[in-house]
Short mmCIF file of N, CA, C and O in Angstrom, two decimals:
data_model
loop_
_atom_site.label_atom_id
_atom_site.label_comp_id
_atom_site.label_asym_id
_atom_site.label_seq_id
_atom_site.Cartn_x
_atom_site.Cartn_y
_atom_site.Cartn_z
N MET N 1 148.47 208.88 -94.80
CA MET N 1 147.76 209.81 -93.97
C MET N 1 146.45 209.21 -93.48
O MET N 1 146.00 209.52 -92.38
N SER N 2 145.82 208.34 -94.25
CA SER N 2 144.56 207.75 -93.83
C SER N 2 144.74 206.84 -92.62
O SER N 2 143.85 206.72 -91.80
N ASP N 3 145.92 206.19 -92.47
CA ASP N 3 146.18 205.36 -91.31
C ASP N 3 146.25 206.20 -90.04
O ASP N 3 145.75 205.82 -88.99
N GLU N 4 146.90 207.37 -90.12
CA GLU N 4 146.99 208.26 -88.97
C GLU N 4 145.62 208.78 -88.57
O GLU N 4 145.31 208.88 -87.39
N THR N 5 144.80 209.08 -89.54
CA THR N 5 143.45 209.59 -89.25
C THR N 5 142.60 208.51 -88.61
O THR N 5 141.84 208.78 -87.69
N ALA N 6 142.75 207.27 -89.04
CA ALA N 6 141.96 206.17 -88.47
C ALA N 6 142.31 205.93 -87.01
O ALA N 6 141.44 205.74 -86.18
N THR N 7 143.60 205.98 -86.69
CA THR N 7 143.98 205.76 -85.30
C THR N 7 143.64 206.97 -84.44
O THR N 7 143.33 206.82 -83.26
N ALA N 8 143.68 208.15 -84.99
CA ALA N 8 143.36 209.34 -84.21
C ALA N 8 141.87 209.42 -83.89
O ALA N 8 141.49 209.92 -82.85
N THR N 9 141.01 208.91 -84.78
CA THR N 9 139.58 208.98 -84.53
C THR N 9 139.06 207.78 -83.76
O THR N 9 137.91 207.75 -83.38
N ALA N 10 139.92 206.78 -83.50
CA ALA N 10 139.47 205.61 -82.75
C ALA N 10 139.10 206.00 -81.32
O ALA N 10 138.07 205.60 -80.81
N ILE N 11 139.93 206.80 -80.68
CA ILE N 11 139.63 207.31 -79.34
C ILE N 11 139.54 208.83 -79.45
O ILE N 11 140.54 209.51 -79.67
N THR N 12 138.33 209.34 -79.31
CA THR N 12 138.12 210.77 -79.48
C THR N 12 138.08 211.45 -78.11
O THR N 12 137.06 211.96 -77.69
N SER N 13 139.20 211.40 -77.41
CA SER N 13 139.27 212.00 -76.09
C SER N 13 140.49 212.90 -76.01
O SER N 13 141.56 212.56 -76.49
N LYS N 14 140.31 214.05 -75.39
CA LYS N 14 141.43 214.96 -75.23
C LYS N 14 142.20 214.68 -73.94
O LYS N 14 143.36 215.04 -73.82
N THR N 15 141.56 214.04 -72.98
CA THR N 15 142.21 213.81 -71.70
C THR N 15 142.91 212.46 -71.63
O THR N 15 143.86 212.30 -70.87
N PHE N 16 142.46 211.46 -72.37
CA PHE N 16 143.05 210.13 -72.33
C PHE N 16 143.65 209.80 -73.68
O PHE N 16 142.95 209.73 -74.68
N THR N 17 144.96 209.58 -73.71
CA THR N 17 145.60 209.25 -74.98
C THR N 17 145.63 207.74 -75.20
O THR N 17 145.49 207.28 -76.33
N ASP N 18 145.79 206.97 -74.14
CA ASP N 18 145.83 205.52 -74.24
C ASP N 18 144.55 204.95 -73.65
O ASP N 18 144.15 205.34 -72.55
N PRO N 19 143.85 204.04 -74.33
CA PRO N 19 142.60 203.50 -73.79
C PRO N 19 142.81 202.73 -72.49
O PRO N 19 141.89 202.59 -71.69
N ARG N 20 144.03 202.25 -72.23
CA ARG N 20 144.29 201.54 -70.98
C ARG N 20 144.32 202.47 -69.78
O ARG N 20 144.27 202.02 -68.64
N ASP N 21 144.43 203.78 -70.01
CA ASP N 21 144.39 204.74 -68.91
C ASP N 21 143.00 204.82 -68.29
O ASP N 21 142.86 205.15 -67.12
N LEU N 22 141.97 204.53 -69.07
CA LEU N 22 140.60 204.59 -68.58
C LEU N 22 140.25 203.41 -67.70
O LEU N 22 139.62 203.55 -66.67
N LEU N 23 140.64 202.22 -68.12
CA LEU N 23 140.29 200.99 -67.40
C LEU N 23 141.33 200.75 -66.31
O LEU N 23 142.47 200.39 -66.60
N VAL N 24 140.95 200.95 -65.06
CA VAL N 24 141.89 200.81 -63.96
C VAL N 24 142.12 199.34 -63.64
O VAL N 24 143.26 198.86 -63.64
N LYS N 25 141.03 198.58 -63.37
CA LYS N 25 141.16 197.16 -63.07
C LYS N 25 139.79 196.51 -63.15
O LYS N 25 138.77 197.18 -63.03
N PRO N 26 139.75 195.20 -63.35
CA PRO N 26 138.46 194.50 -63.30
C PRO N 26 138.02 194.32 -61.85
O PRO N 26 138.84 194.24 -60.94
N VAL N 27 136.71 194.25 -61.65
CA VAL N 27 136.15 194.04 -60.32
C VAL N 27 136.00 192.54 -60.10
O VAL N 27 135.37 191.85 -60.91
N VAL N 28 136.57 192.04 -59.03
CA VAL N 28 136.47 190.62 -58.70
C VAL N 28 135.58 190.51 -57.46
O VAL N 28 136.00 190.81 -56.35
N SER N 29 134.32 190.14 -57.67
CA SER N 29 133.37 189.98 -56.57
C SER N 29 132.34 188.93 -56.98
O SER N 29 132.26 188.53 -58.14
N GLU N 30 131.53 188.52 -56.03
CA GLU N 30 130.48 187.54 -56.33
C GLU N 30 129.48 188.10 -57.33
O GLU N 30 129.01 187.40 -58.22
N LYS N 31 129.13 189.36 -57.15
CA LYS N 31 128.15 189.97 -58.05
C LYS N 31 128.70 190.08 -59.47
O LYS N 31 127.99 189.81 -60.44
N SER N 32 129.96 190.48 -59.61
CA SER N 32 130.53 190.60 -60.96
C SER N 32 130.66 189.22 -61.62
O SER N 32 130.49 189.10 -62.83
N TYR N 33 130.96 188.18 -60.84
CA TYR N 33 131.02 186.83 -61.40
C TYR N 33 129.64 186.35 -61.82
O TYR N 33 129.51 185.63 -62.81
N ALA N 34 128.60 186.74 -61.09
CA ALA N 34 127.24 186.35 -61.47
C ALA N 34 126.83 187.04 -62.77
O ALA N 34 126.08 186.48 -63.57
N LEU N 35 127.32 188.26 -63.01
CA LEU N 35 126.98 188.99 -64.23
C LEU N 35 127.69 188.42 -65.47
O LEU N 35 127.29 188.72 -66.59
N LEU N 36 128.74 187.60 -65.26
CA LEU N 36 129.43 187.01 -66.41
C LEU N 36 128.50 186.11 -67.22
O LEU N 36 128.66 185.99 -68.43
N ASP N 37 127.52 185.48 -66.56
CA ASP N 37 126.57 184.63 -67.27
C ASP N 37 125.70 185.43 -68.23
O ASP N 37 125.23 184.91 -69.23
N GLU N 38 125.48 186.71 -67.92
CA GLU N 38 124.69 187.60 -68.78
C GLU N 38 125.57 188.35 -69.78
O GLU N 38 125.10 189.28 -70.43
N ASN N 39 126.85 187.96 -69.88
CA ASN N 39 127.82 188.59 -70.78
C ASN N 39 128.07 190.05 -70.39
O ASN N 39 128.24 190.91 -71.25
N LYS N 40 128.10 190.31 -69.08
CA LYS N 40 128.38 191.64 -68.56
C LYS N 40 129.65 191.58 -67.73
O LYS N 40 129.83 190.69 -66.91
N TYR N 41 130.54 192.55 -67.95
CA TYR N 41 131.83 192.61 -67.28
C TYR N 41 131.94 193.92 -66.53
O TYR N 41 131.53 194.97 -67.03
N THR N 42 132.53 193.87 -65.33
CA THR N 42 132.60 195.04 -64.46
C THR N 42 134.05 195.50 -64.31
O THR N 42 134.94 194.69 -64.06
N PHE N 43 134.27 196.80 -64.48
CA PHE N 43 135.59 197.40 -64.36
C PHE N 43 135.54 198.61 -63.46
O PHE N 43 134.55 199.32 -63.42
N VAL N 44 136.64 198.87 -62.73
CA VAL N 44 136.84 200.15 -62.08
C VAL N 44 137.47 201.04 -63.14
O VAL N 44 138.45 200.66 -63.78
N VAL N 45 136.87 202.22 -63.36
CA VAL N 45 137.33 203.11 -64.42
C VAL N 45 137.71 204.46 -63.82
O VAL N 45 137.42 204.76 -62.66
N ASP N 46 138.35 205.29 -64.62
CA ASP N 46 138.72 206.63 -64.20
C ASP N 46 137.45 207.44 -63.94
O ASP N 46 136.53 207.41 -64.75
N PRO N 47 137.38 208.18 -62.82
CA PRO N 47 136.16 208.92 -62.50
C PRO N 47 135.78 210.00 -63.53
O PRO N 47 134.62 210.40 -63.61
N ARG N 48 136.74 210.45 -64.33
CA ARG N 48 136.44 211.48 -65.34
C ARG N 48 135.91 210.91 -66.65
O ARG N 48 135.50 211.65 -67.53
N ALA N 49 135.93 209.59 -66.81
CA ALA N 49 135.54 208.95 -68.07
C ALA N 49 134.02 208.93 -68.21
O ALA N 49 133.30 208.73 -67.24
N ASN N 50 133.55 209.12 -69.45
CA ASN N 50 132.12 208.99 -69.72
C ASN N 50 131.84 207.66 -70.42
O ASN N 50 132.76 206.90 -70.74
N LYS N 51 130.57 207.38 -70.66
CA LYS N 51 130.18 206.07 -71.22
C LYS N 51 130.76 205.83 -72.60
O LYS N 51 131.17 204.73 -72.94
N THR N 52 130.79 206.85 -73.43
CA THR N 52 131.33 206.71 -74.78
C THR N 52 132.81 206.37 -74.75
O THR N 52 133.28 205.49 -75.48
N GLN N 53 133.56 207.05 -73.89
CA GLN N 53 134.99 206.77 -73.77
C GLN N 53 135.24 205.37 -73.24
O GLN N 53 136.16 204.68 -73.70
N ILE N 54 134.42 204.91 -72.29
CA ILE N 54 134.57 203.57 -71.74
C ILE N 54 134.30 202.52 -72.82
O ILE N 54 135.03 201.55 -72.97
N LYS N 55 133.25 202.74 -73.61
CA LYS N 55 132.91 201.81 -74.70
C LYS N 55 134.06 201.71 -75.70
O LYS N 55 134.47 200.62 -76.09
N GLN N 56 134.60 202.85 -76.11
CA GLN N 56 135.69 202.86 -77.07
C GLN N 56 136.94 202.19 -76.50
O GLN N 56 137.65 201.47 -77.22
N ALA N 57 137.21 202.39 -75.21
CA ALA N 57 138.40 201.81 -74.60
C ALA N 57 138.30 200.29 -74.52
O ALA N 57 139.26 199.57 -74.83
N VAL N 58 137.13 199.77 -74.12
CA VAL N 58 136.96 198.31 -74.02
C VAL N 58 137.06 197.68 -75.41
O VAL N 58 137.68 196.63 -75.58
N GLU N 59 136.46 198.31 -76.41
CA GLU N 59 136.53 197.77 -77.77
C GLU N 59 137.96 197.80 -78.29
O GLU N 59 138.39 196.88 -78.99
N ALA N 60 138.73 198.83 -77.95
CA ALA N 60 140.10 198.93 -78.44
C ALA N 60 141.03 197.95 -77.74
O ALA N 60 141.88 197.32 -78.37
N VAL N 61 140.87 197.77 -76.44
CA VAL N 61 141.79 196.93 -75.67
C VAL N 61 141.51 195.45 -75.89
O VAL N 61 142.43 194.66 -76.09
N PHE N 62 140.23 195.05 -75.88
CA PHE N 62 139.89 193.63 -75.92
C PHE N 62 139.37 193.14 -77.27
O PHE N 62 139.05 191.97 -77.41
N GLN N 63 139.24 194.01 -78.28
CA GLN N 63 138.75 193.66 -79.62
C GLN N 63 137.40 192.93 -79.55
O GLN N 63 137.24 191.84 -80.10
N VAL N 64 136.43 193.52 -78.86
CA VAL N 64 135.08 192.99 -78.75
C VAL N 64 134.09 194.08 -79.13
O VAL N 64 134.45 195.24 -79.25
N LYS N 65 132.83 193.69 -79.32
CA LYS N 65 131.76 194.64 -79.65
C LYS N 65 130.95 194.91 -78.39
O LYS N 65 130.39 193.99 -77.80
N VAL N 66 130.89 196.17 -77.96
CA VAL N 66 130.16 196.56 -76.76
C VAL N 66 128.77 197.04 -77.16
O VAL N 66 128.62 197.88 -78.05
N THR N 67 127.73 196.50 -76.51
CA THR N 67 126.36 196.92 -76.82
C THR N 67 125.82 197.90 -75.79
O THR N 67 124.87 198.63 -76.09
N GLY N 68 126.38 197.94 -74.58
CA GLY N 68 125.88 198.88 -73.58
C GLY N 68 126.87 199.08 -72.45
O GLY N 68 127.67 198.21 -72.13
N VAL N 69 126.79 200.28 -71.83
CA VAL N 69 127.65 200.62 -70.70
C VAL N 69 126.79 201.28 -69.63
O VAL N 69 126.08 202.24 -69.91
N ASN N 70 126.84 200.73 -68.41
CA ASN N 70 126.20 201.35 -67.26
C ASN N 70 127.29 201.76 -66.29
O ASN N 70 128.24 201.01 -66.07
N THR N 71 127.17 202.96 -65.70
CA THR N 71 128.19 203.44 -64.77
C THR N 71 127.61 203.63 -63.38
O THR N 71 126.42 203.92 -63.22
N ILE N 72 128.48 203.47 -62.39
CA ILE N 72 128.12 203.63 -60.99
C ILE N 72 129.18 204.50 -60.34
O ILE N 72 130.37 204.17 -60.39
N ASN N 73 128.78 205.62 -59.72
CA ASN N 73 129.69 206.43 -58.93
C ASN N 73 129.54 206.03 -57.47
O ASN N 73 128.46 206.15 -56.90
N ARG N 74 130.63 205.56 -56.88
CA ARG N 74 130.58 205.11 -55.49
C ARG N 74 131.32 206.10 -54.61
O ARG N 74 132.48 206.44 -54.88
N GLN N 75 130.68 206.55 -53.55
CA GLN N 75 131.30 207.46 -52.60
C GLN N 75 132.25 206.69 -51.71
O GLN N 75 131.97 205.57 -51.30
N GLY N 76 133.39 207.31 -51.37
CA GLY N 76 134.35 206.68 -50.48
C GLY N 76 133.83 206.66 -49.05
O GLY N 76 133.13 207.58 -48.61
N LYS N 77 134.16 205.60 -48.34
CA LYS N 77 133.71 205.47 -46.96
C LYS N 77 134.54 206.35 -46.03
O LYS N 77 135.73 206.55 -46.25
N ARG N 78 133.91 206.83 -44.98
CA ARG N 78 134.60 207.58 -43.94
C ARG N 78 135.17 206.56 -42.96
O ARG N 78 134.44 205.73 -42.41
N LYS N 79 136.47 206.61 -42.76
CA LYS N 79 137.13 205.63 -41.91
C LYS N 79 137.80 206.35 -40.74
O LYS N 79 138.36 207.43 -40.90
N ARG N 80 137.76 205.70 -39.56
CA ARG N 80 138.40 206.25 -38.38
C ARG N 80 139.79 205.67 -38.25
O ARG N 80 140.00 204.47 -38.39
N THR N 81 140.74 206.52 -37.98
CA THR N 81 142.11 206.08 -37.74
C THR N 81 142.51 206.48 -36.33
O THR N 81 141.73 207.11 -35.59
N ARG N 82 143.72 206.17 -35.99
CA ARG N 82 144.21 206.49 -34.66
C ARG N 82 144.27 208.00 -34.42
O ARG N 82 144.07 208.47 -33.31
N THR N 83 144.55 208.75 -35.46
CA THR N 83 144.73 210.19 -35.32
C THR N 83 143.49 210.99 -35.67
O THR N 83 143.52 212.22 -35.61
N GLY N 84 142.42 210.36 -36.07
CA GLY N 84 141.21 211.11 -36.42
C GLY N 84 140.44 210.37 -37.49
O GLY N 84 140.38 209.15 -37.51
N PHE N 85 139.84 211.13 -38.38
CA PHE N 85 139.03 210.55 -39.43
C PHE N 85 139.68 210.77 -40.79
O PHE N 85 140.30 211.79 -41.04
N GLY N 86 139.48 209.80 -41.67
CA GLY N 86 139.94 209.90 -43.04
C GLY N 86 138.84 209.44 -43.97
O GLY N 86 137.76 209.06 -43.53
N LYS N 87 139.11 209.50 -45.26
CA LYS N 87 138.09 209.11 -46.23
C LYS N 87 138.76 208.35 -47.35
O LYS N 87 139.81 208.75 -47.85
N ARG N 88 138.17 207.23 -47.73
CA ARG N 88 138.66 206.48 -48.88
C ARG N 88 138.30 207.24 -50.15
O ARG N 88 137.36 208.02 -50.17
N ALA N 89 139.01 206.95 -51.20
CA ALA N 89 138.80 207.65 -52.47
C ALA N 89 137.46 207.24 -53.09
O ALA N 89 137.02 206.10 -52.95
N ASN N 90 136.82 208.19 -53.79
CA ASN N 90 135.63 207.88 -54.56
C ASN N 90 136.04 207.06 -55.78
O ASN N 90 137.12 207.29 -56.35
N THR N 91 135.20 206.11 -56.19
CA THR N 91 135.50 205.28 -57.35
C THR N 91 134.33 205.28 -58.31
O THR N 91 133.21 205.59 -57.93
N LYS N 92 134.63 204.94 -59.55
CA LYS N 92 133.60 204.81 -60.57
C LYS N 92 133.72 203.42 -61.17
O LYS N 92 134.83 202.98 -61.51
N ARG N 93 132.60 202.73 -61.29
CA ARG N 93 132.57 201.40 -61.89
C ARG N 93 131.76 201.46 -63.18
O ARG N 93 130.83 202.24 -63.29
N ALA N 94 132.12 200.59 -64.09
CA ALA N 94 131.39 200.48 -65.35
C ALA N 94 131.02 199.01 -65.56
O ALA N 94 131.88 198.13 -65.47
N ILE N 95 129.74 198.77 -65.82
CA ILE N 95 129.27 197.43 -66.17
C ILE N 95 129.07 197.44 -67.69
O ILE N 95 128.21 198.14 -68.20
N VAL N 96 129.90 196.67 -68.38
CA VAL N 96 129.94 196.67 -69.84
C VAL N 96 129.26 195.42 -70.36
O VAL N 96 129.61 194.31 -69.97
N THR N 97 128.26 195.61 -71.23
CA THR N 97 127.56 194.49 -71.86
C THR N 97 128.16 194.26 -73.25
O THR N 97 128.24 195.19 -74.06
N LEU N 98 128.55 193.01 -73.51
CA LEU N 98 129.15 192.67 -74.80
C LEU N 98 128.11 192.07 -75.73
O LEU N 98 127.08 191.56 -75.29
N ALA N 99 128.42 192.11 -77.02
CA ALA N 99 127.54 191.51 -78.02
C ALA N 99 127.54 189.99 -77.86
O ALA N 99 128.45 189.41 -77.27
N GLU N 100 126.49 189.38 -78.38
CA GLU N 100 126.35 187.92 -78.30
C GLU N 100 127.54 187.25 -78.99
O GLU N 100 127.89 187.58 -80.11
N GLY N 101 128.16 186.30 -78.28
CA GLY N 101 129.28 185.57 -78.86
C GLY N 101 130.64 186.14 -78.49
O GLY N 101 131.65 185.45 -78.63
N ASP N 102 130.72 187.39 -78.03
CA ASP N 102 131.99 187.97 -77.62
C ASP N 102 132.27 187.62 -76.17
O ASP N 102 131.35 187.45 -75.37
N ARG N 103 133.57 187.52 -75.83
CA ARG N 103 133.98 187.13 -74.51
C ARG N 103 135.30 187.80 -74.15
O ARG N 103 136.13 188.00 -75.02
N ILE N 104 135.49 188.15 -72.88
CA ILE N 104 136.77 188.62 -72.38
C ILE N 104 137.29 187.53 -71.44
O ILE N 104 136.60 187.14 -70.50
N ASP N 105 138.51 187.09 -71.65
CA ASP N 105 139.02 185.93 -70.93
C ASP N 105 139.85 186.28 -69.70
O ASP N 105 140.39 185.40 -69.07
N ILE N 106 139.96 187.56 -69.33
CA ILE N 106 140.82 187.92 -68.20
C ILE N 106 140.21 187.50 -66.88
O ILE N 106 140.93 187.40 -65.89
N PHE N 107 138.91 187.24 -66.81
CA PHE N 107 138.28 186.88 -65.57
C PHE N 107 138.37 185.39 -65.28
O PHE N 107 138.22 184.99 -64.14
N GLY N 108 138.56 184.57 -66.30
CA GLY N 108 138.58 183.14 -66.10
C GLY N 108 137.25 182.60 -65.66
O GLY N 108 137.16 181.68 -64.86
N GLY N 109 136.19 183.19 -66.19
CA GLY N 109 134.84 182.81 -65.80
C GLY N 109 134.37 181.55 -66.48
O GLY N 109 135.16 180.79 -67.06
N PRO N 110 133.07 181.28 -66.43
CA PRO N 110 132.53 180.06 -67.05
C PRO N 110 132.71 180.08 -68.55
O PRO N 110 132.52 181.10 -69.21
N VAL N 111 133.10 178.95 -69.09
CA VAL N 111 133.32 178.83 -70.53
C VAL N 111 132.01 178.39 -71.16
O VAL N 111 131.43 177.38 -70.78
N SER N 112 131.54 179.19 -72.12
CA SER N 112 130.27 178.83 -72.77
C SER N 112 130.43 178.66 -74.26
O SER N 112 131.39 178.99 -74.85
#
């Protein structure tokens, strides 16, 4: 029973059962690559996720220690189409700071 309790308390969210549901994709841009030197990684996350849930998800998926999470809510751009106007979806980004010595290798960034 203690094993079930440990896994149930690892992610304390009622809306997200799997931590991979929170992390949509990593952000690949010049700015996110520049932040890799500071041990900061950028992800597009679910707009309903809060900082605590993001921290728990990154720690569970990548087995690293997270020291801080900053979030950015980005409004979707208004785009003109042939038939009128449309709007891109709103997105939420999370900049995750890892503990000294921890690394996520999915970006293929500089090896230190």
